mmCIF file of C-alpha atoms and ligand atoms in Angstrom:
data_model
loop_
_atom_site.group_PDB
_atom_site.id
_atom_site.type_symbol
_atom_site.label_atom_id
_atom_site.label_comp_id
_atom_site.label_asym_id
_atom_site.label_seq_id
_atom_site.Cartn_x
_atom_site.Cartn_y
_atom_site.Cartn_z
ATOM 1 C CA UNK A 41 -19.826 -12.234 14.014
ATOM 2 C CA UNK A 42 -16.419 -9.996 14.594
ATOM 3 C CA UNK A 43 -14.902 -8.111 12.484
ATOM 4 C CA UNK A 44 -12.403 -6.841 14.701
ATOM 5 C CA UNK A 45 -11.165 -3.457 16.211
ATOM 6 C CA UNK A 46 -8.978 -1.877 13.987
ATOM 7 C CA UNK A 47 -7.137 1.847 15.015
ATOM 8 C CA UNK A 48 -4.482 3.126 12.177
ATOM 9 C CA UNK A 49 -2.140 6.114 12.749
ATOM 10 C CA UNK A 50 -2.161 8.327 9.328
ATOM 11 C CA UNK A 51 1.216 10.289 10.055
ATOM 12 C CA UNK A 52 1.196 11.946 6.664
ATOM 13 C CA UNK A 53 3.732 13.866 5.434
ATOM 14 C CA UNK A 54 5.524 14.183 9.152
ATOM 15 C CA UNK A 55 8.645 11.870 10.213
ATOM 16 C CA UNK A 56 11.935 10.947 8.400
ATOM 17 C CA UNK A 57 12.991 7.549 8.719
ATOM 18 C CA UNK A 58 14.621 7.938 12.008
ATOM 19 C CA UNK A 59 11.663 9.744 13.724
ATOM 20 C CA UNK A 60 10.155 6.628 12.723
ATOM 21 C CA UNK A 61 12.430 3.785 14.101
ATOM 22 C CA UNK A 62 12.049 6.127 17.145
ATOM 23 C CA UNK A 63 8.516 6.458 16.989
ATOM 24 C CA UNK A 64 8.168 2.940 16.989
ATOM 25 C CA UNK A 65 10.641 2.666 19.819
ATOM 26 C CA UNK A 66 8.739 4.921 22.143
ATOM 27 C CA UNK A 67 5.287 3.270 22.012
ATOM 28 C CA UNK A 68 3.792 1.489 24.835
ATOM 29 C CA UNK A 69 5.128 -2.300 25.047
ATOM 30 C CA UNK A 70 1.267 -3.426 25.461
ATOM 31 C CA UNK A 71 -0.036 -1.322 22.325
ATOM 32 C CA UNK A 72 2.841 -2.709 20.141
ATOM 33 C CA UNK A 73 1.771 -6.477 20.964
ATOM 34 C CA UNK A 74 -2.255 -5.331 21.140
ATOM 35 C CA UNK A 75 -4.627 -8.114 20.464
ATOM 36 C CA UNK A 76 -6.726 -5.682 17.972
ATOM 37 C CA UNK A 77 -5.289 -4.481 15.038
ATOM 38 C CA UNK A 78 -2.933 -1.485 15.251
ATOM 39 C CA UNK A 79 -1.630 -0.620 11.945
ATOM 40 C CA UNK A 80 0.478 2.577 11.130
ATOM 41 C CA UNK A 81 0.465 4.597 7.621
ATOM 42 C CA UNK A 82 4.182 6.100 7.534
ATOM 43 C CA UNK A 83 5.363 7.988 4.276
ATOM 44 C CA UNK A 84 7.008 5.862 1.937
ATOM 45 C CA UNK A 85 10.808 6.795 2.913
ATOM 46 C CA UNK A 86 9.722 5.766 6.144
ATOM 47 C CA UNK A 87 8.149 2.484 5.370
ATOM 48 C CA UNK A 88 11.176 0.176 5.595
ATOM 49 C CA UNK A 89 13.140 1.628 8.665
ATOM 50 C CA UNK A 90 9.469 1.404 10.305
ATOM 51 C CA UNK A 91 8.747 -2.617 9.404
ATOM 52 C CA UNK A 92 12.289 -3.235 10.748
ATOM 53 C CA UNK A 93 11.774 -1.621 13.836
ATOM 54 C CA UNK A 94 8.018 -2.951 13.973
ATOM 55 C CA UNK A 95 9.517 -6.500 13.734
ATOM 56 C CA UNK A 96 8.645 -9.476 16.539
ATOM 57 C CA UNK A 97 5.592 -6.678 17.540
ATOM 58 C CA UNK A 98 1.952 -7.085 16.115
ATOM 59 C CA UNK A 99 2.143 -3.617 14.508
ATOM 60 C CA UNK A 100 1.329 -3.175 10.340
ATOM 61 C CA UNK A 101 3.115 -1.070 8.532
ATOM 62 C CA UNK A 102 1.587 1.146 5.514
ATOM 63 C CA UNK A 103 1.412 3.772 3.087
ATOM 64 C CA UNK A 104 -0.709 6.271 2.574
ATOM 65 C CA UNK A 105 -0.798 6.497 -1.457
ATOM 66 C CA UNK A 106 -0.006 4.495 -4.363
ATOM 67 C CA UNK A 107 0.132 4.709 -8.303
ATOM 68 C CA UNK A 108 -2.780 2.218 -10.027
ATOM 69 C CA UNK A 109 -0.024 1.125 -12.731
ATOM 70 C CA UNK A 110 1.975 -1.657 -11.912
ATOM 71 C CA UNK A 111 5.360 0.169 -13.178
ATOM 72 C CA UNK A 112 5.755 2.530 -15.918
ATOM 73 C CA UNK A 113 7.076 6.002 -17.109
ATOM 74 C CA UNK A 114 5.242 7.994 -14.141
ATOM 75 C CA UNK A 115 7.824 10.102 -12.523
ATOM 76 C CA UNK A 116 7.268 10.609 -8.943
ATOM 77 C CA UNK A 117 4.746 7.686 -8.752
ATOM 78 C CA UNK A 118 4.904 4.766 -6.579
ATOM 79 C CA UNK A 119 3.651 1.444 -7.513
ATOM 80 C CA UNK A 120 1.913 -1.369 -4.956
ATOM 81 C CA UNK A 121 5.142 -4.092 -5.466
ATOM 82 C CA UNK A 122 7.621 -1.168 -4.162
ATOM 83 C CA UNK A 123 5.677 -0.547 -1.284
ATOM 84 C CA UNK A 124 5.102 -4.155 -0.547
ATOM 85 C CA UNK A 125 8.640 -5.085 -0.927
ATOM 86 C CA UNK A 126 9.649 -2.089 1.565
ATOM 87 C CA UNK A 127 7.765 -3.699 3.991
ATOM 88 C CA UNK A 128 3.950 -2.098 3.670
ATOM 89 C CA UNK A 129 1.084 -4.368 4.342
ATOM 90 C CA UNK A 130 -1.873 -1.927 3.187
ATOM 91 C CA UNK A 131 -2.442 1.477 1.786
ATOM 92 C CA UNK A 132 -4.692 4.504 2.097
ATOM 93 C CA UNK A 133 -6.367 5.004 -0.472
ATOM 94 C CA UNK A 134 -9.306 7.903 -1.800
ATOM 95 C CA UNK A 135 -7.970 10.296 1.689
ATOM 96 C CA UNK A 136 -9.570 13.409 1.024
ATOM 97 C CA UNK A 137 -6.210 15.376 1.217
ATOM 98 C CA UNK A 138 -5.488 13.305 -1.793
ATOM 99 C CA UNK A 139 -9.265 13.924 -3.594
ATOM 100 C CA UNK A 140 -8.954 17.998 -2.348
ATOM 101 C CA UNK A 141 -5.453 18.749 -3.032
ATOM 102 C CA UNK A 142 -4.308 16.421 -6.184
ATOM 103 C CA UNK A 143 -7.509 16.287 -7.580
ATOM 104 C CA UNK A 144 -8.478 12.297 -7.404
ATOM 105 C CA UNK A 145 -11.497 11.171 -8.801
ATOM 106 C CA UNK A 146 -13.872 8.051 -7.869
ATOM 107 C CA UNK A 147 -12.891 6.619 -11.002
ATOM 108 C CA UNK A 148 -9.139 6.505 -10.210
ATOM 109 C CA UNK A 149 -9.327 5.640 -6.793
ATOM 110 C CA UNK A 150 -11.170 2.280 -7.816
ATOM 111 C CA UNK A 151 -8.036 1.601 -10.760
ATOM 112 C CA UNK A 152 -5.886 2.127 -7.394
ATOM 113 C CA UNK A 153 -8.280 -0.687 -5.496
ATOM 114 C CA UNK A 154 -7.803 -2.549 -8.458
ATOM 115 C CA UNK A 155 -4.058 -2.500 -8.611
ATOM 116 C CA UNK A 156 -3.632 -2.767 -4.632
ATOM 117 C CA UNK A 157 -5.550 -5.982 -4.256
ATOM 118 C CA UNK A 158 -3.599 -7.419 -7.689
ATOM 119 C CA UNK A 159 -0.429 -6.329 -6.307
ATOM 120 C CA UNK A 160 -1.119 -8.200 -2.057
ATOM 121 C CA UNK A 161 -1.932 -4.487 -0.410
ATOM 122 C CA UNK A 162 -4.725 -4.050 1.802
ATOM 123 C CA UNK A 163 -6.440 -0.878 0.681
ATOM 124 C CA UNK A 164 -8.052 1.236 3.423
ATOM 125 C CA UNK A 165 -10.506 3.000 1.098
ATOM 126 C CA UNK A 166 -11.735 6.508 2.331
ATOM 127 C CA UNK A 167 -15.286 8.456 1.964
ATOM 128 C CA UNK A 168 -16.874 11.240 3.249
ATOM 129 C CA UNK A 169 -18.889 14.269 2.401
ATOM 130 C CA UNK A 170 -17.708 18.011 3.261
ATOM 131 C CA UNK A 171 -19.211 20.661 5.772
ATOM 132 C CA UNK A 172 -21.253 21.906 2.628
ATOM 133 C CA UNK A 173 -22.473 18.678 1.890
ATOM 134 C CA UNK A 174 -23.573 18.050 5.022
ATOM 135 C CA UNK A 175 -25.286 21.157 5.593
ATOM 136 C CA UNK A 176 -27.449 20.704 2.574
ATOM 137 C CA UNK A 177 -28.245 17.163 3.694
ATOM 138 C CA UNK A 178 -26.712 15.520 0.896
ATOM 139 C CA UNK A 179 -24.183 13.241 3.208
ATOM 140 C CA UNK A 180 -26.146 10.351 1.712
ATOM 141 C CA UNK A 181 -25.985 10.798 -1.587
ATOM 142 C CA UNK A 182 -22.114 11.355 -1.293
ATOM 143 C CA UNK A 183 -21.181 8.141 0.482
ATOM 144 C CA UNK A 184 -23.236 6.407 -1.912
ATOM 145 C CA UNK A 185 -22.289 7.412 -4.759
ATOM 146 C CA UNK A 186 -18.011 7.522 -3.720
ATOM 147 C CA UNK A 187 -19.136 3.742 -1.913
ATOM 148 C CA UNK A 188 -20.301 2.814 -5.892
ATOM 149 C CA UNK A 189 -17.397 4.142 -7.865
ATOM 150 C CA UNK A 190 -14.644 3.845 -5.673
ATOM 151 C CA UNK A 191 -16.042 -0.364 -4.825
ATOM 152 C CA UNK A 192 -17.875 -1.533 -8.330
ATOM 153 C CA UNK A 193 -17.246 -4.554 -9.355
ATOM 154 C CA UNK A 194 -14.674 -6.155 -7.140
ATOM 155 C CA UNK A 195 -14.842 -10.021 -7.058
ATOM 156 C CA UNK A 196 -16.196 -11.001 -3.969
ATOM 157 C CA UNK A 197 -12.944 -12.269 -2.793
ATOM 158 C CA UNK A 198 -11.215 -9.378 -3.753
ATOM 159 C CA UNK A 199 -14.471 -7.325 -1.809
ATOM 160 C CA UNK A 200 -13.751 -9.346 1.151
ATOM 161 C CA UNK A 201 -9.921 -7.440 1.679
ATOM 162 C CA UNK A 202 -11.344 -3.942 1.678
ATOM 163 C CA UNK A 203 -11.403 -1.619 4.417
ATOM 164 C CA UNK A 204 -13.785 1.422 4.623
ATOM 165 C CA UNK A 205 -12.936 4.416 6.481
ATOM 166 C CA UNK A 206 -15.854 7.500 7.262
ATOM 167 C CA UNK A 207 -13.977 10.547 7.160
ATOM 168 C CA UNK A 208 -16.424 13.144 7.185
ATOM 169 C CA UNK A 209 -13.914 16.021 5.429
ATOM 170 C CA UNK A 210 -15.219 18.864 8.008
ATOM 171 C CA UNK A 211 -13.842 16.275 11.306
ATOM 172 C CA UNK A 212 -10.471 16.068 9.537
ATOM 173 C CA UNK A 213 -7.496 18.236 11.219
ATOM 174 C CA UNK A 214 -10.199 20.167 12.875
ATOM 175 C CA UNK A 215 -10.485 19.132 16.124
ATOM 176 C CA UNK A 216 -14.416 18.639 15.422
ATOM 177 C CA UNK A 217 -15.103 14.920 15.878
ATOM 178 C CA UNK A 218 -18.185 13.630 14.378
ATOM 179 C CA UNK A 219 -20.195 12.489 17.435
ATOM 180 C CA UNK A 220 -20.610 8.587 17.783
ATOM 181 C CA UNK A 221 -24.477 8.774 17.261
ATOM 182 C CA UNK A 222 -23.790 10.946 13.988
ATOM 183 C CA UNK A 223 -21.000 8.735 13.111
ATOM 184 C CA UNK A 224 -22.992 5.460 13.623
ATOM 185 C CA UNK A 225 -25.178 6.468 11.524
ATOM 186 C CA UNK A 226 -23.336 7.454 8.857
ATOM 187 C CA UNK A 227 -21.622 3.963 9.285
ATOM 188 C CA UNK A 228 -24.436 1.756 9.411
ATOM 189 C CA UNK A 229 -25.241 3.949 5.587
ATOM 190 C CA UNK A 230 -22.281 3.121 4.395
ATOM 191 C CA UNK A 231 -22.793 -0.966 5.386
ATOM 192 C CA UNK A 232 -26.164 -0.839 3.837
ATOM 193 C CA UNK A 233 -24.218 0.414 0.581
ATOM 194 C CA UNK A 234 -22.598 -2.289 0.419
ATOM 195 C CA UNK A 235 -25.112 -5.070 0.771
ATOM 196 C CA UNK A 236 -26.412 -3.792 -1.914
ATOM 197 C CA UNK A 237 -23.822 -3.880 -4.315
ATOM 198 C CA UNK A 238 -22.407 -7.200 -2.537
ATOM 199 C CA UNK A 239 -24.873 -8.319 -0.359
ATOM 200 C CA UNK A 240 -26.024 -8.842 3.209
ATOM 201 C CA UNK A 241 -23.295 -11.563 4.350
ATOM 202 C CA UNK A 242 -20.474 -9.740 3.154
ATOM 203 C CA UNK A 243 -21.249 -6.243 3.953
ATOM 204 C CA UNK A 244 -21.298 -7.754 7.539
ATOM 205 C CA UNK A 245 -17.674 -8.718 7.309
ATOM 206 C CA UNK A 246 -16.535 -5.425 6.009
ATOM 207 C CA UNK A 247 -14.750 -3.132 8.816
ATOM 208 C CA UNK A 248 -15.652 0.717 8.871
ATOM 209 C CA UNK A 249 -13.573 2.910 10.493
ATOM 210 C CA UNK A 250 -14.279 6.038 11.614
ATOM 211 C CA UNK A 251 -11.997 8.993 10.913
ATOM 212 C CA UNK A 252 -11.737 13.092 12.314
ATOM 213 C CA UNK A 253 -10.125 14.007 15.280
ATOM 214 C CA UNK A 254 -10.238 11.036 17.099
ATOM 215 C CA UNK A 255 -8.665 11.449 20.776
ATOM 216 C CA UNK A 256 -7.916 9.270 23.590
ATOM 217 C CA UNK A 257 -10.955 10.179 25.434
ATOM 218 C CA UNK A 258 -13.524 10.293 22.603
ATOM 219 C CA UNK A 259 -11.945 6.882 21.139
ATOM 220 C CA UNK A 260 -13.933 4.586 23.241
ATOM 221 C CA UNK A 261 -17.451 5.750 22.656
ATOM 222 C CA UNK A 262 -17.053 5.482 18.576
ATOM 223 C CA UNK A 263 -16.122 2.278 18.871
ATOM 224 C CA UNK A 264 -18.885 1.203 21.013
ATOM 225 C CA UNK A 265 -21.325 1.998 18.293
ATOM 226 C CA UNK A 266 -21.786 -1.654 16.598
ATOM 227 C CA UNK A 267 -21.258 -0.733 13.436
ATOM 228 C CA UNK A 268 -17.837 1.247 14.042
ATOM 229 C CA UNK A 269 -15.386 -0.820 13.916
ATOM 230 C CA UNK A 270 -12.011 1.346 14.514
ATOM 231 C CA UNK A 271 -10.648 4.651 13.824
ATOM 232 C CA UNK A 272 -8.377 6.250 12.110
ATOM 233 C CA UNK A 273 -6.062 8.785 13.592
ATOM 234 C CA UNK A 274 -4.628 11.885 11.889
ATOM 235 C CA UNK A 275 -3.202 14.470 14.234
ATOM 236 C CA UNK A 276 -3.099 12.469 17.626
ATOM 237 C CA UNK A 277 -1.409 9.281 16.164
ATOM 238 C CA UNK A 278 2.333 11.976 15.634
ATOM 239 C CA UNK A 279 2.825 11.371 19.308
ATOM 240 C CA UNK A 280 3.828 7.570 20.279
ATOM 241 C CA UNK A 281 1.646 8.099 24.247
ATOM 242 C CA UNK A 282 -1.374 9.500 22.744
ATOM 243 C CA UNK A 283 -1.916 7.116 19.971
ATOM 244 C CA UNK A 284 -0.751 4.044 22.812
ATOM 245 C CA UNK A 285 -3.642 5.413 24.467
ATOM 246 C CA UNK A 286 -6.077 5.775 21.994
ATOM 247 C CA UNK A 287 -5.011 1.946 20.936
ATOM 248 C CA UNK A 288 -5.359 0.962 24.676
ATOM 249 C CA UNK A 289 -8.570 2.642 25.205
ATOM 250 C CA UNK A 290 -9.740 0.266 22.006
ATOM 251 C CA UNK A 291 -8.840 -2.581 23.703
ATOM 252 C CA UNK A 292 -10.498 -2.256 26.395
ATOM 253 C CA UNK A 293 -13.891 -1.608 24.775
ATOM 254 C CA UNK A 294 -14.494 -5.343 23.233
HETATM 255 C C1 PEP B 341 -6.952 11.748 8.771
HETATM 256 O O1 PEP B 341 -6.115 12.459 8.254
HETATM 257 O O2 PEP B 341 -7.292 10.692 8.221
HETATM 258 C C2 PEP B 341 -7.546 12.173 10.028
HETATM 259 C C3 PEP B 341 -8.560 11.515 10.514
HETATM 260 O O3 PEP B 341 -6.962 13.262 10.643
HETATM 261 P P1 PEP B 341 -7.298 13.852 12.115
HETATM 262 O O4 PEP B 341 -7.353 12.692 13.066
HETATM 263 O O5 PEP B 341 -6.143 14.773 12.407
HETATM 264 O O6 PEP B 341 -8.601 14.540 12.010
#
């Protein structure tokens, strides 16, 4: 069984259009045409000039948020068919900038699922407890509970799509990386979630990423662990060498 080695940049809010194209421009030849999955989450101004300069490479383009209506009176909102027709190929979804700062819940997160499978995006769904949570030994109870609200009742096809990302909130930005033994564990958790919502055969086909400062030199032994399959890279994916080496590093592990 193989799920595959994913590793996904997360720019955020950093890089116009241009600083994309460039971006793009400036990675190394052999990560752009990596035979593992390299997939980039731009912002959504930067989505198009970054597909166009990603064509004839293996890269997938991204965004990193997305309305759960399919069009409607929202102003500022996004929905899934924009983003797809600019060129994005998945979405972030359930970040915890996005459950911290704008005050998402479980419950909308999963209408977003919803919508992004409907509408032919590949969500990258995000969970993860915070340095609180952690200290009072509740990690657990967090990724269970976000892995049951944010994934109930998908149709096993629709299941199948999903990717699950680890973040644990107090590795984000903070140059604290979960080590891969507390990051395995967390991830073989999470699987065990979902077999039992969806069972065994396809919580075995499910990649988990791991997310929180993720470097070139600390990539390798996360995704050694078997159930880690990836990362995804905040901070050190803004600079087109580090994140070719962090995708190269991958590569070389499987
Ligand atoms: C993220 O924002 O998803 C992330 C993992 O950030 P960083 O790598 O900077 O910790």
């Amino acid at each position: 069984m193989s799920r595959g080695i994913y590793v996904v940049g997360n720019w955020k809010m950093y890089k116009t259009a241009q600083q994309a194209a460039d971006y793009i421009d400036e990675l190394d030849p052999a990560a752009k045409t990596s035979s593992i999955s390299v997939y980039l989450a731009v912002p959504f101004t930067s989505i198009h000039p970054a597909a166009r300069a990603a064509k004839g490479t293996h890269l997938v383009v991204g965004a990193q948020n997305m309305n759960d209506a399919q069009e409607g009176a929202f102003t500022g909102e996004i929905a899934a068919l924009m983003l797809k027709e600019a060129g994005a190929e998945f979405v972030i979804l359930g970040h915890s900038e996005r459950r911290r700062l704008f005050g998402e819940t479980d419950a909308f997160i999963h209408k977003k699922i919803q919508r992004a499978l409907k509408d032919g995006l590949r969500p990258i769904v995000c969970v993860g407890e915070d340095a609180q949570e952690r200290e009072e030994r509740l990690t657990e109870d967090v990724l269970k509970k976000q892995i049951a609200e944010c994934l109930a009742s998908l149709d096993e096809e629709s299941m199948k799509q999903v990717v699950l990302a680890y973040e644990p909130v107090w590795a984000i930005g903070t140059g604290k990386s979960a080590t891969a033994e507390i990051a395995e564990s967390a991830h073989a958790f999470c699987r065990q979630c979902i077999a039992e919502l969806y069972g065994e055969e396809t919580a075995e086909l499910i990649p988990i990423l791991y997310g929180g400062s993720v470097k070139p030199d600390t990539v390798t032994h996360l995704i050694e662990q078997p159930d880690i399959d990836g990362v995804l890279v905040g901070g050190a994916s803004l600079d087109p060498k580090t994140f070719s080496e962090i995708v190269l590093n991958s590569e070389s592990v499987k």
